[in-house]
Short mmCIF file of C-alpha atoms (C1' of nucleotides) in Angstrom, two decimals:
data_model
loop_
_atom_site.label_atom_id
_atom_site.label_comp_id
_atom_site.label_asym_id
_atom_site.label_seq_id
_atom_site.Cartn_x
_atom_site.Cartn_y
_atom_site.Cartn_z
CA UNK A 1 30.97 -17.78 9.84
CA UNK A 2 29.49 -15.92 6.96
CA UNK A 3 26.13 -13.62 7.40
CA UNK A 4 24.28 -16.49 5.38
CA UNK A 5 25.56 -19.70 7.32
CA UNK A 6 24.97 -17.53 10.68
CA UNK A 7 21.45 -17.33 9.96
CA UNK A 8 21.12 -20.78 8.36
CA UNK A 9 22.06 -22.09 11.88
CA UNK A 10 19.82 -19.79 13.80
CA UNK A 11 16.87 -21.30 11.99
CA UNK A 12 18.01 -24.62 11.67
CA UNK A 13 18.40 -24.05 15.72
CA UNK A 14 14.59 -23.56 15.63
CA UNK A 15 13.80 -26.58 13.86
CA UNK A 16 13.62 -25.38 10.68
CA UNK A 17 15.05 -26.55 7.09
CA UNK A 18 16.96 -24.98 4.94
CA UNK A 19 15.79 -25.65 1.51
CA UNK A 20 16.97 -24.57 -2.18
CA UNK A 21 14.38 -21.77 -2.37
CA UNK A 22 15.01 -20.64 1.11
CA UNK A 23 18.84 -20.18 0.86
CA UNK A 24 18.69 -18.56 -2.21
CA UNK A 25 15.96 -15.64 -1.10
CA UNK A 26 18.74 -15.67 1.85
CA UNK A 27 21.57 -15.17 -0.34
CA UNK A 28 19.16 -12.40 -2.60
CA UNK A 29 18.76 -10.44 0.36
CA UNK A 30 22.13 -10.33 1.93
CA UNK A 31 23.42 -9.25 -1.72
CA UNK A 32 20.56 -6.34 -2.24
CA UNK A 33 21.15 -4.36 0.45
CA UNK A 34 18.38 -1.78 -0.38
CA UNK A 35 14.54 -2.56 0.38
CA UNK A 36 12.62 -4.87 -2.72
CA UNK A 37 9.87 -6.20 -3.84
CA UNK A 38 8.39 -9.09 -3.80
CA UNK A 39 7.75 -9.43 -7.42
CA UNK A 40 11.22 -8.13 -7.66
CA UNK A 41 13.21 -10.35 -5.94
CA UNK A 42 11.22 -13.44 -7.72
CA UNK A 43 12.35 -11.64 -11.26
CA UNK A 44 15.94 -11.41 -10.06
CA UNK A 45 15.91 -15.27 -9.28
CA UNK A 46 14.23 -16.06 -12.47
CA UNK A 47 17.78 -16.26 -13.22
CA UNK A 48 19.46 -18.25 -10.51
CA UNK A 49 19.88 -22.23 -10.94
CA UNK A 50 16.56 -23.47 -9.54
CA UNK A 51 14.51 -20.25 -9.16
CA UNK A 52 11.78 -20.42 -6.76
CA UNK A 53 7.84 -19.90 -7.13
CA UNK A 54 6.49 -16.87 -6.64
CA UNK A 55 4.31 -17.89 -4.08
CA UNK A 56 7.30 -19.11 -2.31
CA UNK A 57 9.10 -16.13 -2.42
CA UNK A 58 6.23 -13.80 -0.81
CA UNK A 59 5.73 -17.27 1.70
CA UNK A 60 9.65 -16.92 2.31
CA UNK A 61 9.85 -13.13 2.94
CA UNK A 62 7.11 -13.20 5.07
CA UNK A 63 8.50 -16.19 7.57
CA UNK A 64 11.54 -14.39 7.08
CA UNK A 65 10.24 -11.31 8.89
CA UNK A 66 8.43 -13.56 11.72
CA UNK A 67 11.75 -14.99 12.45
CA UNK A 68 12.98 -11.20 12.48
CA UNK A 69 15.37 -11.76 10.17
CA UNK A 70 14.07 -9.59 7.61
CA UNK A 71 11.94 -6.30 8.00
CA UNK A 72 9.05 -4.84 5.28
CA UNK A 73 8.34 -1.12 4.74
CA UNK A 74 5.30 0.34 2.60
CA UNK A 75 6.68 3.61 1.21
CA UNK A 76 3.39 5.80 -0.64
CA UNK A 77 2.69 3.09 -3.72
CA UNK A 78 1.34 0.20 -2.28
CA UNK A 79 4.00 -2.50 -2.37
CA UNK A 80 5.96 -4.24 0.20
CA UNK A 81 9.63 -3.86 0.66
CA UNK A 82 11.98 -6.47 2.71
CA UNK A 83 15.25 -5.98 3.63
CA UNK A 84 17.41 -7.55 6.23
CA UNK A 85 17.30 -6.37 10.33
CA UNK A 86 20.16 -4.26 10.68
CA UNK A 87 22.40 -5.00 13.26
CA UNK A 88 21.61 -1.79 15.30
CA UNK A 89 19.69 1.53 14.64
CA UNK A 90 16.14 1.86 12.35
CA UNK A 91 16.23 3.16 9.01
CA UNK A 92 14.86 5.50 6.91
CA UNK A 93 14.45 6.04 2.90
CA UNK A 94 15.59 8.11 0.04
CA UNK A 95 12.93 8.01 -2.28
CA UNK A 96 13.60 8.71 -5.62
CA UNK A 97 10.64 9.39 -7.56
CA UNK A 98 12.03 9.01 -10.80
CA UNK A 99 13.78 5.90 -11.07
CA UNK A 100 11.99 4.34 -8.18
CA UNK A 101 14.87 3.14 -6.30
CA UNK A 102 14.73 2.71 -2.53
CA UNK A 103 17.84 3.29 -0.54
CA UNK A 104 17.86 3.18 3.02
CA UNK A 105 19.80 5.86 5.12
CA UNK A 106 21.17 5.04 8.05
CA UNK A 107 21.18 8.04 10.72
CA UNK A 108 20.77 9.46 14.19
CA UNK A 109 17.03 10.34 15.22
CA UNK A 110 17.85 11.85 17.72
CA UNK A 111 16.30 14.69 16.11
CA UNK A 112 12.73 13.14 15.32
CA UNK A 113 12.87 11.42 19.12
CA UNK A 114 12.53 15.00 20.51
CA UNK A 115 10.14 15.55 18.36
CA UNK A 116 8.39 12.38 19.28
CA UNK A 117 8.40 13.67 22.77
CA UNK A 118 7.04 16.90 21.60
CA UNK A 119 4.17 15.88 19.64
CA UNK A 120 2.77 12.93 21.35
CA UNK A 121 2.61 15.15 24.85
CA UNK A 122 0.76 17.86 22.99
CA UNK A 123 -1.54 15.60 21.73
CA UNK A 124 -1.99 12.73 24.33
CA UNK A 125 -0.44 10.54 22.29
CA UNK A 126 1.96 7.14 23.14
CA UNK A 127 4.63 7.11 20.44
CA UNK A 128 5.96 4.05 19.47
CA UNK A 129 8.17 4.02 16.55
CA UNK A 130 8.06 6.49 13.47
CA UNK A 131 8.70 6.35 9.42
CA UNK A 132 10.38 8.99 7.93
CA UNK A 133 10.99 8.70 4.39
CA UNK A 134 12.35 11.59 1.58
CA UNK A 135 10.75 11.89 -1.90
CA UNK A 136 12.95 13.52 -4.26
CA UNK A 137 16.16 12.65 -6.93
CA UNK A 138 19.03 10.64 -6.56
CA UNK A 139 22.11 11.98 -8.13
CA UNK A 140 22.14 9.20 -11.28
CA UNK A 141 17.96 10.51 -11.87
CA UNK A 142 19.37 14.58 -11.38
CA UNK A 143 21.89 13.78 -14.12
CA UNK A 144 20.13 12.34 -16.75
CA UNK A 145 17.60 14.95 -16.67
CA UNK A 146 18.46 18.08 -14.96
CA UNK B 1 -18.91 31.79 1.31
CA UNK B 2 -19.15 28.05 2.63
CA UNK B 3 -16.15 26.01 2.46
CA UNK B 4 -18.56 23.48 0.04
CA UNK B 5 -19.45 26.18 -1.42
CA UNK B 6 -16.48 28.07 -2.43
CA UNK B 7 -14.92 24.19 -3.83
CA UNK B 8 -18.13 23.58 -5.93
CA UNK B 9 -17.69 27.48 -7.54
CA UNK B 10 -14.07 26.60 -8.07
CA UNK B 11 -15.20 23.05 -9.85
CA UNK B 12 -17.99 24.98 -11.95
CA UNK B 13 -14.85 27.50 -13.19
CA UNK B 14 -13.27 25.00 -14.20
CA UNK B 15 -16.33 23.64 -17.02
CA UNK B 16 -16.93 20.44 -13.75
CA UNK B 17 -20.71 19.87 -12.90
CA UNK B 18 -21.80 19.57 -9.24
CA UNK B 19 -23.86 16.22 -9.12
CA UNK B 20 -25.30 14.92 -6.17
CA UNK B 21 -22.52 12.71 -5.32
CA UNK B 22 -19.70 14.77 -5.58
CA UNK B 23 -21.83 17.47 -3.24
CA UNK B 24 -22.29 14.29 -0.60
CA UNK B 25 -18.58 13.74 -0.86
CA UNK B 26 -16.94 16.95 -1.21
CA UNK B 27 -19.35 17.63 2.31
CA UNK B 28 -17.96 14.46 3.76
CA UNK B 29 -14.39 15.14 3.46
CA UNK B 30 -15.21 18.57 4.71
CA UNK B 31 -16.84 16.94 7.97
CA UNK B 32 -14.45 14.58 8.21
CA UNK B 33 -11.27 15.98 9.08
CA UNK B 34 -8.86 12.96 9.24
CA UNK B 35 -7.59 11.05 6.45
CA UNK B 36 -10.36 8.22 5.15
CA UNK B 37 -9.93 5.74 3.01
CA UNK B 38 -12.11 5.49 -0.01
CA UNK B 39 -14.33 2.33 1.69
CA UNK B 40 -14.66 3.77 4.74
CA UNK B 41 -16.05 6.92 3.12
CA UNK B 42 -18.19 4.49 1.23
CA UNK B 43 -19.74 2.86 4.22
CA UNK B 44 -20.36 6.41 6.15
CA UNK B 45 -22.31 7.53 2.43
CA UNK B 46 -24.61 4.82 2.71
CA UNK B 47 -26.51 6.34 5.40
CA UNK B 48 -26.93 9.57 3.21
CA UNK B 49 -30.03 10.26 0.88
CA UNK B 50 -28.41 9.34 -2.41
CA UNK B 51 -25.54 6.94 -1.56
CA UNK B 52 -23.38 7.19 -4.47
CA UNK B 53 -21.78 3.90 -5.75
CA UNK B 54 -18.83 2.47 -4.37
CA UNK B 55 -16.84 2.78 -7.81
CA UNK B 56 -18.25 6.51 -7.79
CA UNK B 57 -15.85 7.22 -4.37
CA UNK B 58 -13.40 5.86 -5.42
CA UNK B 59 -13.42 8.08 -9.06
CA UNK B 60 -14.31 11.39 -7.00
CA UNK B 61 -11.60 11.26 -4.55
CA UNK B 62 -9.16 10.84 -7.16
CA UNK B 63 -10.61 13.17 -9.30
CA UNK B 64 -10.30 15.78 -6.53
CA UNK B 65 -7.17 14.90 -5.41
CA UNK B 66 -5.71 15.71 -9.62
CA UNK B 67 -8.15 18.77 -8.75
CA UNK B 68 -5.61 19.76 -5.64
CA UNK B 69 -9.01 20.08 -3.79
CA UNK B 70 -8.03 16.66 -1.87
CA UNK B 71 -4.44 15.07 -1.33
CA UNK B 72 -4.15 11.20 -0.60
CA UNK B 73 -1.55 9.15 1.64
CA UNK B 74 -0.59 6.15 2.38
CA UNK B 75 0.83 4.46 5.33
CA UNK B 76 1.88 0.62 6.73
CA UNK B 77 -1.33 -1.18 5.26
CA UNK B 78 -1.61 -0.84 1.72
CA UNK B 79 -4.92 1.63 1.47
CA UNK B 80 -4.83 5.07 0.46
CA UNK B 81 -6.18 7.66 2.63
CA UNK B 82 -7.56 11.03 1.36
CA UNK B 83 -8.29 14.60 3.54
CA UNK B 84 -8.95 18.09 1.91
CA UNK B 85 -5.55 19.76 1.17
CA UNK B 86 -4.75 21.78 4.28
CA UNK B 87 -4.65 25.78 3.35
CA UNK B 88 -0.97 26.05 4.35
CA UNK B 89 1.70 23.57 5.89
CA UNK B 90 1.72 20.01 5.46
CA UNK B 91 0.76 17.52 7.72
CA UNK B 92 2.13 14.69 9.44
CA UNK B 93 1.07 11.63 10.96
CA UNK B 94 -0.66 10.24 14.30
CA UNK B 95 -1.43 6.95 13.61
CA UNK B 96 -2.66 4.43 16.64
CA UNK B 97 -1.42 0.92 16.07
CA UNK B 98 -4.59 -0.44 18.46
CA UNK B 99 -7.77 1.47 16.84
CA UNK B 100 -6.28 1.63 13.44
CA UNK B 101 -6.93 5.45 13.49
CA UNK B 102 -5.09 8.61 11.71
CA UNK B 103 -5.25 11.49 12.94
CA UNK B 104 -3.47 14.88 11.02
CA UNK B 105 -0.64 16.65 13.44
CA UNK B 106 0.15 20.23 11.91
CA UNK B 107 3.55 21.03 13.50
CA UNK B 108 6.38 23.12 12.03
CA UNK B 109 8.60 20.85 9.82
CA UNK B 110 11.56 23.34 9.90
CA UNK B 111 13.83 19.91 12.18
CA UNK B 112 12.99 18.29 9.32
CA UNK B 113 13.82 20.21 6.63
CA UNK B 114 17.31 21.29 8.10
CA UNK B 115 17.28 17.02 8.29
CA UNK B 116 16.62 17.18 4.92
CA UNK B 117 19.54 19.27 3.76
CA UNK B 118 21.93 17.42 5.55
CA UNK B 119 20.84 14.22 4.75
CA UNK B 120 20.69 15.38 0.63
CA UNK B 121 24.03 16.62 0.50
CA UNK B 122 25.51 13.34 2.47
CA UNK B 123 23.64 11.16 -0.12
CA UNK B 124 24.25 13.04 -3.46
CA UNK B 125 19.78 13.22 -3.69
CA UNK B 126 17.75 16.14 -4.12
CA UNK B 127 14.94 16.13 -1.43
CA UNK B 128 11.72 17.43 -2.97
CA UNK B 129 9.15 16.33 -0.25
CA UNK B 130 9.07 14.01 2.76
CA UNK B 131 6.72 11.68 4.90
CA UNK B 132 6.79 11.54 8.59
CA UNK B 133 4.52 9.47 10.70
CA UNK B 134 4.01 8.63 14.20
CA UNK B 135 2.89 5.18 15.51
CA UNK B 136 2.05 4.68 18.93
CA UNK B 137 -1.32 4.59 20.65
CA UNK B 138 -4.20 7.15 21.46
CA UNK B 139 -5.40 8.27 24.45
CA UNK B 140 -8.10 6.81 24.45
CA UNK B 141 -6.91 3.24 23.51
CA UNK B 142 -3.91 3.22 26.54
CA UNK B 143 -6.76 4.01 28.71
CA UNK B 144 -8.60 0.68 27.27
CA UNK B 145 -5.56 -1.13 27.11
CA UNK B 146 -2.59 0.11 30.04
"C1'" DG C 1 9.89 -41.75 7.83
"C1'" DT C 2 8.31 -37.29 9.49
"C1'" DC C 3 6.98 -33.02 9.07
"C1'" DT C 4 8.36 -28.62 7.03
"C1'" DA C 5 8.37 -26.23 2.73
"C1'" DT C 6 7.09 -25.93 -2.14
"C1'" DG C 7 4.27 -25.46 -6.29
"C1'" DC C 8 -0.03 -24.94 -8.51
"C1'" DA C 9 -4.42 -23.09 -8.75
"C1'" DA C 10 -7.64 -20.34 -6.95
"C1'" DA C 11 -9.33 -16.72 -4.14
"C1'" DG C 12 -9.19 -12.22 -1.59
"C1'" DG C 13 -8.73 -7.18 -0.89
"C1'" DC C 14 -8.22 -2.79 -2.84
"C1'" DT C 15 -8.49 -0.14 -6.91
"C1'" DT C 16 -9.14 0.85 -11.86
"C1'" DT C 17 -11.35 0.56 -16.50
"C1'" DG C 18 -14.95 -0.01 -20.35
"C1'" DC C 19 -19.24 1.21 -21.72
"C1'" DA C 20 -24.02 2.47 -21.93
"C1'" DA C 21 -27.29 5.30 -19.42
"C1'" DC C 22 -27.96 9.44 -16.88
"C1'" DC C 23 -28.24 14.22 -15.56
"C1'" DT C 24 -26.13 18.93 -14.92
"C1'" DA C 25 -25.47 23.26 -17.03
"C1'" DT D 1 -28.79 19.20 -26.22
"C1'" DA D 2 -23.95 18.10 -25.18
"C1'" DG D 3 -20.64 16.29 -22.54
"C1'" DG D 4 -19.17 15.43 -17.94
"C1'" DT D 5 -20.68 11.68 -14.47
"C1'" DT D 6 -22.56 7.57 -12.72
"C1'" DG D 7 -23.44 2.65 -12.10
"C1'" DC D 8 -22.66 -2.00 -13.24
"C1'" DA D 9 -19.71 -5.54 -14.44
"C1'" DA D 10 -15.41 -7.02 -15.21
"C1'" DA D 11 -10.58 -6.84 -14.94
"C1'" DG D 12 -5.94 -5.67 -12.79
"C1'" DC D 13 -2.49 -5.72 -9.37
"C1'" DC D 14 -0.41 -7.35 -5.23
"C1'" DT D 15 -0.79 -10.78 -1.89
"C1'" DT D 16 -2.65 -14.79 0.62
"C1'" DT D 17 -4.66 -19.50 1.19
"C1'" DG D 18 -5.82 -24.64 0.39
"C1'" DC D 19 -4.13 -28.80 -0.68
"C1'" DA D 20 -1.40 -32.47 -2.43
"C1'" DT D 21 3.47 -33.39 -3.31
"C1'" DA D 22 8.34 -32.94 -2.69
"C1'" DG D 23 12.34 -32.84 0.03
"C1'" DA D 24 15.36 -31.72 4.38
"C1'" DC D 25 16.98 -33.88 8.45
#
DNA sequence: GTCTATGCAAAGGCTTTGCAACCTA
DNA sequence: TAGGTTGCAAAGCCTTTGCATAGAC
């Protein structure tokens, strides 16, 4: 069973439908790996068969994540960013602050749960979860101008 | 040489006047050591002598942030948050997922950076800066809430 | 046929901008 | 006095909400 009929059938299992709009923000976001935009994803389907309101897409992404389907990330401007829940670890972002891209890099945290440990003892803190995100240039941005 | 003071001799250099509310703000960020977000700083002016307009904050703390006097984040929600630029280091984040508050940890970021190089060269990106933050729950809030 | 999901219009929250009046240096 | 600053009003951007209609099952 394909990624997109799997999750079809885990929300038709829940009693819900699977419409035009809704299997097509599916099928966006299996294709586009990386984290996007609202207002992205709704100009990307601007050119798919029977593209979906905007309204619908930010209604979609949104249901999407309460289902836990999909996840959102801020990074520092002040937009939302969906992608789908990865099978198994959390990720964190290459930011590149020229071309704006988003990339998500998967990797141990090993590192940053020690730290966790370190910093919420030291300051009577509960940690939870972190974000860790790098601002800098992807290789394509480095290139063109150096 | 005050901390207010030394920042409104450095604005004066520079040909910038020191008007009553940029002197109200300038001492609030001073006082107010966490990151704040422009509204909040509002709402705390309001009780001073000359409560400077809204639109006012919101000009200042950008003005001093392009000044390097202030610097500005963001995190989850989509409001920007501005402290006084630390004199050395950068910070990182505390940031309680119950009482909505942030709170500045200064910690060594060499983990991080040794992270970062490893991370770069695996993903062909050059890693100019990065963001780490904490969520969790105060002390005082898992006390409220256990 | 039922009830979820969609589209349209409008509103909401945060932030920025235009412009005349104000006030610091 | 001159020019940086302020306040007011209005607009901009991203996102959410209300409500009637359309469409999946």
């Amino acid at each position: 069973m394909s990624l997109h009929a799997s999750i079809a059938a885990h929300l038709r299992e829940k009693g819900h439908r699977i419409t035009s709009a809704r299997s097509t923000i599916i099928a966006a976001l299996i294709q586009n790996k990386n984290p996007i935009a609202a207002q992205d994803l709704h100009r990307k389907l601007l050119k798919s068969a029977k593209p979906p309101n905007m309204v619908t897409v930010y209604r979609e992404l949104k249901f999407l994540e309460e289902q836990g389907i999909a996840q959102s990330l801020r990074l520092q401007d002040a937009v939302r960013r969906y992608h789908l829940t990865p099978h198994k670890g959390h990720r964190h972002h290459l930011v590149c602050t020229s071309c704006k891209s988003v990339q998500p890099v998967v990797m141990a945290c090993s590192d940053v749960h020690t730290l966790e440990q370190r910093i919420g003892r030291k300051n009577n803190f509960t940690v939870r979860s972190h974000a860790l995100e790098f601002y800098g240039e992807c290789g394509a941005c480095v290139k063109k101008h150096p």
